[in-house]
Coordinates of C-alpha atoms in Angstrom, one line a residue:
X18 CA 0.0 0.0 0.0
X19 CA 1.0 3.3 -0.5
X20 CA 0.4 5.9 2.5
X21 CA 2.6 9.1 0.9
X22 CA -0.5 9.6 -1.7
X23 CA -3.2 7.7 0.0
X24 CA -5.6 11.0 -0.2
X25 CA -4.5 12.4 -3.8
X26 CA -6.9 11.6 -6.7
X27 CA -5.6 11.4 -10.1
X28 CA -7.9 11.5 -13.2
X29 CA -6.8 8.8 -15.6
X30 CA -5.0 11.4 -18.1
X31 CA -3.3 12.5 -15.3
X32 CA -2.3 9.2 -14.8
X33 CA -1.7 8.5 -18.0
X34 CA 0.9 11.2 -17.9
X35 CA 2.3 10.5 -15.0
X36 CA 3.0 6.8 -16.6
X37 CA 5.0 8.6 -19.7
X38 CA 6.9 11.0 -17.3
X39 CA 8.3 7.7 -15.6
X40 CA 9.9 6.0 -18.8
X41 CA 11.2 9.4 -20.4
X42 CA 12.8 9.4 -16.4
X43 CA 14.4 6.2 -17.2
X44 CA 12.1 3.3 -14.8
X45 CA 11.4 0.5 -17.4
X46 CA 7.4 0.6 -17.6
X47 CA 7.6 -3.7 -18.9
X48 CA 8.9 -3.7 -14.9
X49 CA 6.2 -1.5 -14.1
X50 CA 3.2 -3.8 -15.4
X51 CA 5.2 -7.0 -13.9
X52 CA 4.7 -5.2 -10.2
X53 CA 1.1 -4.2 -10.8
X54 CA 0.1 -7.7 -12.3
X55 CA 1.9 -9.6 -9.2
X56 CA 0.3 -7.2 -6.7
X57 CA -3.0 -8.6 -8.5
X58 CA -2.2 -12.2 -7.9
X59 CA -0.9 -11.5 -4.5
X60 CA -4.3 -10.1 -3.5
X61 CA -6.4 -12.7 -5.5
X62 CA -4.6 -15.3 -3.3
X63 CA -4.5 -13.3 -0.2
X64 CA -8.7 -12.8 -0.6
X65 CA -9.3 -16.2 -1.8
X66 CA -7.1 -19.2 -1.1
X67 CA -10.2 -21.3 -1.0
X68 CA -10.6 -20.6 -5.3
X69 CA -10.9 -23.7 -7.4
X70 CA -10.0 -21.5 -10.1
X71 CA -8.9 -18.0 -11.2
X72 CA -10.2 -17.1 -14.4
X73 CA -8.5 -14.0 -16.0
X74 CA -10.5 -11.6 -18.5
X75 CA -7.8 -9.6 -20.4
X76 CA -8.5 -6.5 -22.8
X77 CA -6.6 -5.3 -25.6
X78 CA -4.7 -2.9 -24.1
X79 CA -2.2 -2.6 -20.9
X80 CA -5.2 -3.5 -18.6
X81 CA -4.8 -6.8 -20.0
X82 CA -1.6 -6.8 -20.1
X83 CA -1.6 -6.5 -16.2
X84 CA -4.2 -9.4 -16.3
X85 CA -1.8 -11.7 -18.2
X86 CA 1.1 -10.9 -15.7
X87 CA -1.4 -12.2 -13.0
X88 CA -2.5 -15.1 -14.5
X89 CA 1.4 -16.4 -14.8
X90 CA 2.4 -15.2 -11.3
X91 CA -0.8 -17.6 -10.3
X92 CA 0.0 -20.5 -12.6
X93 CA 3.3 -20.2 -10.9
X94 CA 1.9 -20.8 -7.2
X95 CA 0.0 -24.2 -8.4
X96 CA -3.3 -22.3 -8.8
X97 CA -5.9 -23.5 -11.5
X98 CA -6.0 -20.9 -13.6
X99 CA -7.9 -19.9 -17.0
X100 CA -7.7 -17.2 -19.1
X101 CA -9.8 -15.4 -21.9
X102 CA -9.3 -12.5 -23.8
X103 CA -11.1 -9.9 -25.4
X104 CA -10.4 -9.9 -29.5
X105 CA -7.2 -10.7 -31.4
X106 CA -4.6 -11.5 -28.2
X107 CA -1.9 -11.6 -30.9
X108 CA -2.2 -8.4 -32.0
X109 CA -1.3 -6.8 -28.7
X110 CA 1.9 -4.7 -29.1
X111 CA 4.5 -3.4 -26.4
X112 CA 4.6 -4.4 -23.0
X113 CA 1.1 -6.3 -23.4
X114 CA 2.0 -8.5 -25.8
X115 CA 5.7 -9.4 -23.6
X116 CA 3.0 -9.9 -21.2
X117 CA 1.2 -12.1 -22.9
X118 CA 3.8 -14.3 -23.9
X119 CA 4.8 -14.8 -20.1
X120 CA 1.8 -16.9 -19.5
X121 CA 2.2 -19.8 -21.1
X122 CA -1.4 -20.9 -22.2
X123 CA -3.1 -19.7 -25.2
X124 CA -5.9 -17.4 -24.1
X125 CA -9.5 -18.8 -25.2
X126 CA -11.8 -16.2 -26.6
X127 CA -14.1 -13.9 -23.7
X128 CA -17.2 -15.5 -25.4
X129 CA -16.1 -18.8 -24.3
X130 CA -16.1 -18.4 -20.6
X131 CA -19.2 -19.5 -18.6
X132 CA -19.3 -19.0 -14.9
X133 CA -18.4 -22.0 -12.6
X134 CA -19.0 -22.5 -8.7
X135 CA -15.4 -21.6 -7.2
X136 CA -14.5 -19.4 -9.5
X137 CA -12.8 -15.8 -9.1
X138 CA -13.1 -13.8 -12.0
X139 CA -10.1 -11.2 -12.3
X140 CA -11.4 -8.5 -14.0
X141 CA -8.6 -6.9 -16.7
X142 CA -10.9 -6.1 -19.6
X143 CA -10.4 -2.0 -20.1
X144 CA -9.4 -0.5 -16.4
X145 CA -9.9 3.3 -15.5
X146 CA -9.4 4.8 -18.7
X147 CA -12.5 3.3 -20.2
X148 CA -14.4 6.4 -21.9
X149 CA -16.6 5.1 -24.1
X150 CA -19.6 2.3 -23.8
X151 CA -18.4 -1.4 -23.6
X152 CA -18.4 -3.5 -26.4
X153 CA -21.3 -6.4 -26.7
X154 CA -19.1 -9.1 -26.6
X155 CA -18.1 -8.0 -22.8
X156 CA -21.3 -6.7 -22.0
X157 CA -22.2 -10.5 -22.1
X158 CA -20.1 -11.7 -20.2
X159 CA -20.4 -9.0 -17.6
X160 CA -23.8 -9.5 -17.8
X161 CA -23.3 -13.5 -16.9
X162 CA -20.3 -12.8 -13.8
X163 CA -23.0 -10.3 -12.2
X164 CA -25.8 -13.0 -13.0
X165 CA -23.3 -15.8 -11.2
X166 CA -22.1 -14.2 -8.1
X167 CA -19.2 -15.2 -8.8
X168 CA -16.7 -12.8 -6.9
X169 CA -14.7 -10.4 -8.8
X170 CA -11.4 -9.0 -8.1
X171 CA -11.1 -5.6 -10.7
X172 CA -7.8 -4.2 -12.1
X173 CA -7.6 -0.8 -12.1
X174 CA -11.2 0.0 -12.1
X175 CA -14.3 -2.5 -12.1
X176 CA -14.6 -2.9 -16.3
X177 CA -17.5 -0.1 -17.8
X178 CA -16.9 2.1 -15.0
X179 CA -15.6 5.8 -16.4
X180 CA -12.4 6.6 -14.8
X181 CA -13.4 10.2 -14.4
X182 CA -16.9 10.3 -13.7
X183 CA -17.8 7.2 -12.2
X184 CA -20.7 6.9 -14.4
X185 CA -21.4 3.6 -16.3
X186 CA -20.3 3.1 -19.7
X187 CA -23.5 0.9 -20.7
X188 CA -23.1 -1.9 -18.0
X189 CA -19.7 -3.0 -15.7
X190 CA -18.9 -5.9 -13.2
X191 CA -19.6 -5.1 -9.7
X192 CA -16.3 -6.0 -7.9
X193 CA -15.7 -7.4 -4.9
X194 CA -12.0 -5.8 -4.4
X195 CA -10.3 -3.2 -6.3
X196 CA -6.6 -3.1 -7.3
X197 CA -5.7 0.3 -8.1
X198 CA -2.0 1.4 -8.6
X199 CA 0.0 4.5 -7.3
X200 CA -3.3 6.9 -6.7
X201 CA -7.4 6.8 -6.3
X202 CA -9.2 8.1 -9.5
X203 CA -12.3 9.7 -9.3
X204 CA -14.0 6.6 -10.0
X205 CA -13.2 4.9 -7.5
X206 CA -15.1 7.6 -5.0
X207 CA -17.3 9.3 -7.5
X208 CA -21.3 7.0 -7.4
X209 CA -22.4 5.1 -8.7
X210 CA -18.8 3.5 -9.5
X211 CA -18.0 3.5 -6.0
X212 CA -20.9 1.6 -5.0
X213 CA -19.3 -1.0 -7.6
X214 CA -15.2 -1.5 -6.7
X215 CA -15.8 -3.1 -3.2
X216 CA -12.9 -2.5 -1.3
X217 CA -10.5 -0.1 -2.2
X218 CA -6.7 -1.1 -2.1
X219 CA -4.4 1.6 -3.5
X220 CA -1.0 -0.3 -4.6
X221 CA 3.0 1.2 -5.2
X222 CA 4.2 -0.5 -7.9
X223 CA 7.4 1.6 -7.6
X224 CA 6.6 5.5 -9.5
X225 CA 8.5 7.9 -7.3
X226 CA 5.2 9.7 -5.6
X227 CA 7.1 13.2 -7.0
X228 CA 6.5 12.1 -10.4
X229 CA 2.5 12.0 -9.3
X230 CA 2.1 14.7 -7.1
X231 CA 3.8 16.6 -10.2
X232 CA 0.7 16.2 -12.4
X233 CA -1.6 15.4 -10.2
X234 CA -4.0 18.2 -9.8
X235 CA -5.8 19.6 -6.8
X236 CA -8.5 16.8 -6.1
X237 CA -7.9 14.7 -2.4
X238 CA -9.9 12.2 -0.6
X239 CA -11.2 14.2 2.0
X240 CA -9.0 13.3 4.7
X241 CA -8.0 14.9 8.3
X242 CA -4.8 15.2 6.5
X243 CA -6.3 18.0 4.5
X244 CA -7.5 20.2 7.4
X245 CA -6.2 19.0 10.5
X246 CA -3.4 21.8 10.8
X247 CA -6.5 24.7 10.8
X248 CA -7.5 22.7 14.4
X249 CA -6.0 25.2 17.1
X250 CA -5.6 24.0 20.3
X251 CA -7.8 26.3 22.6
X252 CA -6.2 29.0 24.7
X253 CA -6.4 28.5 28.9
X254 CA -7.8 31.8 29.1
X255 CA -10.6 31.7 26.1
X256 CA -13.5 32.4 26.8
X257 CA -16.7 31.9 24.8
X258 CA -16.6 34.9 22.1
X259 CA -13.2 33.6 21.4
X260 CA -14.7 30.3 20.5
X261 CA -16.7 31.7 18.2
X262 CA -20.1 33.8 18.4
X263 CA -22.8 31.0 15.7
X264 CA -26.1 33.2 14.5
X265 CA -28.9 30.7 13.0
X266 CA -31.1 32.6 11.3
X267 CA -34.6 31.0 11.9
X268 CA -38.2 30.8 9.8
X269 CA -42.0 30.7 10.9
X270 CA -43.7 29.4 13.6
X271 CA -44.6 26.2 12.0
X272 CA -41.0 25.4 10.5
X273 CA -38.7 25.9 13.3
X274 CA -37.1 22.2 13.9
X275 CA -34.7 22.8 11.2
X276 CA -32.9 25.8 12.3
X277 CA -32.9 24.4 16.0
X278 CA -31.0 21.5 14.7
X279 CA -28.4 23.9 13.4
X280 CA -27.9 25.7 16.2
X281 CA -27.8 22.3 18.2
X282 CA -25.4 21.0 16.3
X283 CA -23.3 24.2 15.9
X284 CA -22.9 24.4 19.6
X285 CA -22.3 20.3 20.0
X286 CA -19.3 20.8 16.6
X287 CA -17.7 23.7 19.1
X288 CA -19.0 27.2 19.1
X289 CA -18.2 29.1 21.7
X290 CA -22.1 30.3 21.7
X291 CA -24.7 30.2 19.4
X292 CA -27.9 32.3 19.0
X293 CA -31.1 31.3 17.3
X294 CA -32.6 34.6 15.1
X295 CA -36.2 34.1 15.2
X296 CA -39.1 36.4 14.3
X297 CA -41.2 37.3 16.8
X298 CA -44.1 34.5 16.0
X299 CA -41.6 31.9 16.2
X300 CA -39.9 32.8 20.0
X301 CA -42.7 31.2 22.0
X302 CA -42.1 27.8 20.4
X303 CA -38.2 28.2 20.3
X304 CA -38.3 29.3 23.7
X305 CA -39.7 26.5 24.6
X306 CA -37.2 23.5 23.5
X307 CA -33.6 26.1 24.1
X308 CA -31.6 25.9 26.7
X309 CA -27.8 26.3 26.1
X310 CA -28.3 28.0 22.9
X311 CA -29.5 31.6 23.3
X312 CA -33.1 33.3 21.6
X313 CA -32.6 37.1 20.3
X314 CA -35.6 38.7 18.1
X315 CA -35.1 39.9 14.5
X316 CA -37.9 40.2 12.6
X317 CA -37.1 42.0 9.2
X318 CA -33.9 43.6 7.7
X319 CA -33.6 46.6 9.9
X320 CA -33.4 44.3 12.8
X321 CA -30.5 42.2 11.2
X322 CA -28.6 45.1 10.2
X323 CA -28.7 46.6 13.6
X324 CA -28.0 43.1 15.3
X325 CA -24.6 43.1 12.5
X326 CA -23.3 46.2 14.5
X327 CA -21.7 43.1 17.0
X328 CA -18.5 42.7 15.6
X329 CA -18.5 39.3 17.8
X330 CA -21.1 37.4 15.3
X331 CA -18.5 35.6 13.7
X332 CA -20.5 33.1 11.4
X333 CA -24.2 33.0 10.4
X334 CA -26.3 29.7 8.6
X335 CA -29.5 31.0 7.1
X336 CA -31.5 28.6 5.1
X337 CA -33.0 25.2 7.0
X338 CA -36.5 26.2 7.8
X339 CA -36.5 29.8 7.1
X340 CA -38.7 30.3 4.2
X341 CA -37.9 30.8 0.3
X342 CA -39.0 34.3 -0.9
X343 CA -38.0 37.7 -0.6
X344 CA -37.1 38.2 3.3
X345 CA -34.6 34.9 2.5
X346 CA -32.6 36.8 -0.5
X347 CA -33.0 40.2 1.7
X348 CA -31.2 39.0 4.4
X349 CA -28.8 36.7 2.7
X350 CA -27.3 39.8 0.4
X351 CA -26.8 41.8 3.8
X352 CA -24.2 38.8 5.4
X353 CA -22.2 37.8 1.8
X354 CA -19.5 40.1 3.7
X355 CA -19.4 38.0 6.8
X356 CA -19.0 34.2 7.5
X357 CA -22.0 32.3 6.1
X358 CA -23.2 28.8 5.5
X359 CA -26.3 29.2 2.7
X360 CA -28.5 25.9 2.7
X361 CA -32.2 24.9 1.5
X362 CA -34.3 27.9 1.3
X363 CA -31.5 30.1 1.6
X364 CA -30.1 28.8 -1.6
X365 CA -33.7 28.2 -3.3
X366 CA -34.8 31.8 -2.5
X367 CA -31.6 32.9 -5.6
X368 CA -33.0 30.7 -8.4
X369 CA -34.4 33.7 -10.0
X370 CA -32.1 36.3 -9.7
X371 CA -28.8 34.3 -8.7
X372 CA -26.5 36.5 -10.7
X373 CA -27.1 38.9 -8.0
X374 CA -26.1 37.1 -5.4
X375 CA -23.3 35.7 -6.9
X376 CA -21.8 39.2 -8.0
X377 CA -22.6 40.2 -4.1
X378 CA -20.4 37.5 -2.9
X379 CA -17.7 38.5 -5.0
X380 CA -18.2 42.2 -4.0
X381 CA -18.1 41.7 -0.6
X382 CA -15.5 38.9 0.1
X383 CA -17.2 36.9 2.6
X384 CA -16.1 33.4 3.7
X385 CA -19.3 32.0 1.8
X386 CA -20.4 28.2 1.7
X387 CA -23.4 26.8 0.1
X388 CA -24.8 23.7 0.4
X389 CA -26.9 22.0 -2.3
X390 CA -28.7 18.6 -2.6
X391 CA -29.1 17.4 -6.1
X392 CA -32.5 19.3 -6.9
X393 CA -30.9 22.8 -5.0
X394 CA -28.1 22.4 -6.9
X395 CA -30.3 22.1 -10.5
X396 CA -32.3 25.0 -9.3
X397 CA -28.8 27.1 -9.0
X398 CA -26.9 25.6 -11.5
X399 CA -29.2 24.4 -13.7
X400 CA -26.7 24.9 -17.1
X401 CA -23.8 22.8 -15.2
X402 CA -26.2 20.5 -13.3
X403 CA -27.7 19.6 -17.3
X404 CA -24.1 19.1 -18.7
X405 CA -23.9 15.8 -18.8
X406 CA -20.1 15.6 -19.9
X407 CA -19.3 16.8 -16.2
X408 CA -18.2 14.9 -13.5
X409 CA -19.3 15.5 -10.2
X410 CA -16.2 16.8 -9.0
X411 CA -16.1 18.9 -12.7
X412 CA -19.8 19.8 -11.4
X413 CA -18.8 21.4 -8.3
X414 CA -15.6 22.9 -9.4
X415 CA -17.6 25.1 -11.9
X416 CA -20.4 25.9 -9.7
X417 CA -17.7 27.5 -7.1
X418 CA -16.3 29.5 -9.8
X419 CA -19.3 30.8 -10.9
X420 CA -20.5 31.4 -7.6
X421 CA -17.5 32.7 -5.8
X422 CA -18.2 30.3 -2.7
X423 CA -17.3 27.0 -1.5
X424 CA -19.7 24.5 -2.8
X425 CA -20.5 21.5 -1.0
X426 CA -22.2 19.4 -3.5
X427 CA -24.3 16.8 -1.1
X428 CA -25.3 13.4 -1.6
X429 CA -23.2 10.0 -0.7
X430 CA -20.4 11.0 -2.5
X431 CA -20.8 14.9 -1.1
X432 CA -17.7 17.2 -2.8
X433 CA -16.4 20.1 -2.0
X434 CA -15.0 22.6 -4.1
X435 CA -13.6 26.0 -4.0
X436 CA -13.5 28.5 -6.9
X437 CA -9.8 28.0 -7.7
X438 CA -10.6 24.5 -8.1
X439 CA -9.0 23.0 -5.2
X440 CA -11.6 19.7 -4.6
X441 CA -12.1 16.6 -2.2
X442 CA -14.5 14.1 -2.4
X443 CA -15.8 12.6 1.7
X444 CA -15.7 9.0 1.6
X445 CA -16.9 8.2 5.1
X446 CA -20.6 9.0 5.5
X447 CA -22.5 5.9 6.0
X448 CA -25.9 5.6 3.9
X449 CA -28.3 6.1 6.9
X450 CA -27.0 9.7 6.9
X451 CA -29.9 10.2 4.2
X452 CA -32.5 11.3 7.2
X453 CA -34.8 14.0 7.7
X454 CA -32.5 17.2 8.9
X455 CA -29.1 15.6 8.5
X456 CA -27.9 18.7 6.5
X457 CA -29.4 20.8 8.9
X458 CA -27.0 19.2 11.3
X459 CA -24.4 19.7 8.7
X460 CA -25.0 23.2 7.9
X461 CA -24.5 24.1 12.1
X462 CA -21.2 21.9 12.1
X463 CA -19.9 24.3 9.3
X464 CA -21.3 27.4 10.9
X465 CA -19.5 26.1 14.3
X466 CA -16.3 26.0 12.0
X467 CA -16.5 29.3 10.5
X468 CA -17.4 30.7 14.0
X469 CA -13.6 29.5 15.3
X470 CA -11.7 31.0 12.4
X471 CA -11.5 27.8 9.7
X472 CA -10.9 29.2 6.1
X473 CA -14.3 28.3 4.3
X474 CA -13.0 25.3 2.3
X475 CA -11.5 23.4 5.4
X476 CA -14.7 24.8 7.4
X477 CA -16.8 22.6 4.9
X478 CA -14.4 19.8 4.2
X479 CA -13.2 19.1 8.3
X480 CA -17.3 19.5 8.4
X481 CA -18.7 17.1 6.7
X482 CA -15.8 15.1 7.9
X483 CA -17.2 15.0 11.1
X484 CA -20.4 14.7 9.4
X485 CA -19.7 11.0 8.2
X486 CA -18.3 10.2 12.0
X487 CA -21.1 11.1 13.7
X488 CA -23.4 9.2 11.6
X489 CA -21.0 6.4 12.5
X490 CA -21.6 6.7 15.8
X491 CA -25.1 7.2 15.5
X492 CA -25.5 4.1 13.7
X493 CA -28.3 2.7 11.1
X494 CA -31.0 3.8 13.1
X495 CA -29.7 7.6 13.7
X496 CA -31.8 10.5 13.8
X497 CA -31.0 13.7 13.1
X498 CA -31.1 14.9 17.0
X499 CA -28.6 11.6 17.7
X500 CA -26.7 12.7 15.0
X501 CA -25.9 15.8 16.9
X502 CA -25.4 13.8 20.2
X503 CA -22.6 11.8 17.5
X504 CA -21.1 14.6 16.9
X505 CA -17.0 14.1 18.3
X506 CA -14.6 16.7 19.3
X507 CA -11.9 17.5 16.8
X508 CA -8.6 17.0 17.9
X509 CA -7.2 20.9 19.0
X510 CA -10.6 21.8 19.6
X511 CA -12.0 19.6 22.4

């Protein structure tokens, strides 16, 4: 395994660079494609010494030619194995064909295989650079292994999954275990590929990790690694304004739980206090269910801006429950200066008229983050939601720029992006996170972020993070108010 580049994603033209920058740098790529075919074998035996055989699917290109050094490095331990191969195997050229002729066996064609009890299927049909729908003749087959159950074991990338996207090209095997080499691709993370390469095992087969980070670009796993140095260790003589002053900005009488949860959360994730912002109608029934956090009247615009005058509001979240319409984009233009976390109604309230808040943010320079769903992103971004040549990651990227805010794009494979494209993709949030008010909760752990001084891209990334953990420890039947009881301390700011 590799550790020095465990969080970096690299697109597969970036890898595909990065695999022509090492043989102009002198490393013999043949020697390459022998370590990355043995580390297959060695974790097809490792996950499944009970086989009765291992049957190898090789493509036409160096995929395959990674699939052929596997099958002779199993042959070689005893192992029954069979191979088949997609078209003409003798007209492989370069390092697949050497490959090739190491196994000794002539490879049978792919339509000849039929699934058989005991078998492992070692997927190295096309790999991460697939762009383009699978042939029929492997959509058969694929079709048959899924039909089987028999496990898979991918090269590269489960076969029909895009390398960049994670979208599928037509159909693809759903693997049991990945083998990727040197770096994650998008793929790997991006749904619903994910969803399809099992577990995940990121392999060195001996690149200097210079040579990657060189063209990698800025897209990570979103890792501690990324934000843990913004963590400060609290001062012995803070006090609470130093931890950070949280305003949620609350709706109408009848839609209150939302913004409570933010508040409750933004006080659990850290905030030295938080205040609820409720119209007058609504204080009763806030009143009522507060404690820690604190209740403060603001009924229309004047009241904001005079409330703005204390300098110690150091973050706001204005969105869950508050209302779409007029008094949402009112109050929303007034804090694009100030640290702000723009969610559900917040961000619905701009879909007519979103040029003006997005030339308001850039105006006023505020530590902005917005956080849509799928449908609040369309409503947006409806021209980059549509485009579907974009990638999730590509989706986000261009939403910030147009924006001039951190995006966190939500769902199970939630990214976030900043406008100079800087992008990570969260990998830990367990399914049963899709429950009433869990962005709520979200939205206040960001806002509790914000509120102690995080720059707005590690704010949102350490944020959703924690997000994932909680719902962890909440476990499959979480809630969103046991989601906020989840919620850990960060290390530095326990």
């Amino acid at each position: 395994m590799l550790q020095a580049l465990s969080n970096v994603l690299v697109t597969p033209a970036e890898m595909t660079a990065v695999d022509k920058d090492a043989a102009r740098s002198g490393i013999d790529s043949f020697s390459l494609m022998r370590s990355a075919g043995t580390a297959v074998s060695a974790a097809a035996l490792r996950l499944y010494p009970e086989a009765l055989r291992f049957v190898v699917l090789c493509g036409p290109g160096n995929n395959g030619g990674d699939g052929y050094i596997a099958a002779a490095a199993l042959a070689d331990t005893g192992a029954s194995v069979a191979v088949f191969a997609l078209g003409d195997a003798a007209m492989l050229k370069g390092d697949a064909a050497r490959a090739r002729d190491a196994f000794a066996l002539v490879p049978r064609p792919l339509d000849a295989y039929e699934p058989q009890s005991g078998d492992v299927v070692i997927d190295a049909l096309f790999g991460a650079g697939l762009a383009r729908d699978v042939p029929d003749e492997a959509r058969t087959v694929i079709e048959q292994v899924n039909a089987s159950g028999v496990p898979v074991l991918a090269v590269d990338l489960p076969s029909g999954i895009d390398g960049r996207t994670g979208e599928i090209r037509g159909l693809s095997f759903v693997a049991a275990h990945t083998v990727t080499f040197m770096a994650a691709k998008p793929g790997h993370l991006l749904m619903p590929g994910r969803a399809r390469c099992g577990t995940l095992e990121i392999f060195d087969i001996g690149i200097p990790a210079r040579l990657v980070a060189d063209r990698a670009g800025d897209l990570h796993v979103n890792t501690p690694a990324m934000w843990e140095q913004h963590l400060g260790a609290l001062d012995p003589a803070t006090h609470k304004y130093k931890r950070g002053h949280l305003a949620v900005l609350c709706g109408g009488p009848v839609s209150t739980g939302a913004a409570r949860l933010s508040a409750a959360a933004g006080l659990r994730a850290g905030a030295g206090l938080v205040t609820l912002a409720s119209p007058a109608e609504a204080l009763a029934v806030n009143a009522a269910h507060l404690t820690a956090v604190m209740l403060k009247e603001i009924n229309n615009a004047a009241g904001l801006a005079a409330w703005l005058k204390d300098r110690r509001l150091n973050a706001f979240v204005l969105g869950p429950g508050f209302g779409v319409g007029k008094k949402a984009r009112d109050f929303v233009l007034m804090l694009c200066g100030r640290a702000l976390v723009l969610d559900a109604d917040g961000i619905s309230s701009f879909r007519e008229g979103r040029e003006q808040l997005f030339d308001r943010i850039a105006a006023e320079g505020g530590e902005v983050v917005m956080t849509p769903h799928e449908g609040e992103f369309a409503r947006l971004f409806p021209d980059i939601a549509e485009d579907a040549a974009l990638s999730k990651i590509e989706k986000a990227q261009a939403a910030a720029r147009l924006s001039h805010a951190v995006i966190v794009y939500k769902g199970p494979d939630t990214v976030v992006a900043t406008p100079s494209g800087r992008a990570a993709v969260n990998v830990n949030a367990p399914p049963w996170l899709a429950t009433a008010g869990s962005g709520d909760v979200l939205a206040g752990i960001i806002g509790a972020h914000l509120a102690q001084g995080m720059p707005a891209f590690e704010a949102a990334a350490s944020a959703v993070w924690r997000h994932g953990e909680a719902g962890v420890v909440a476990g499959r039947t979480a809630t969103a108010e046991s989601l906020v009881e989840s919620i850990a301390p960060l290390r530095g700011n326990a």
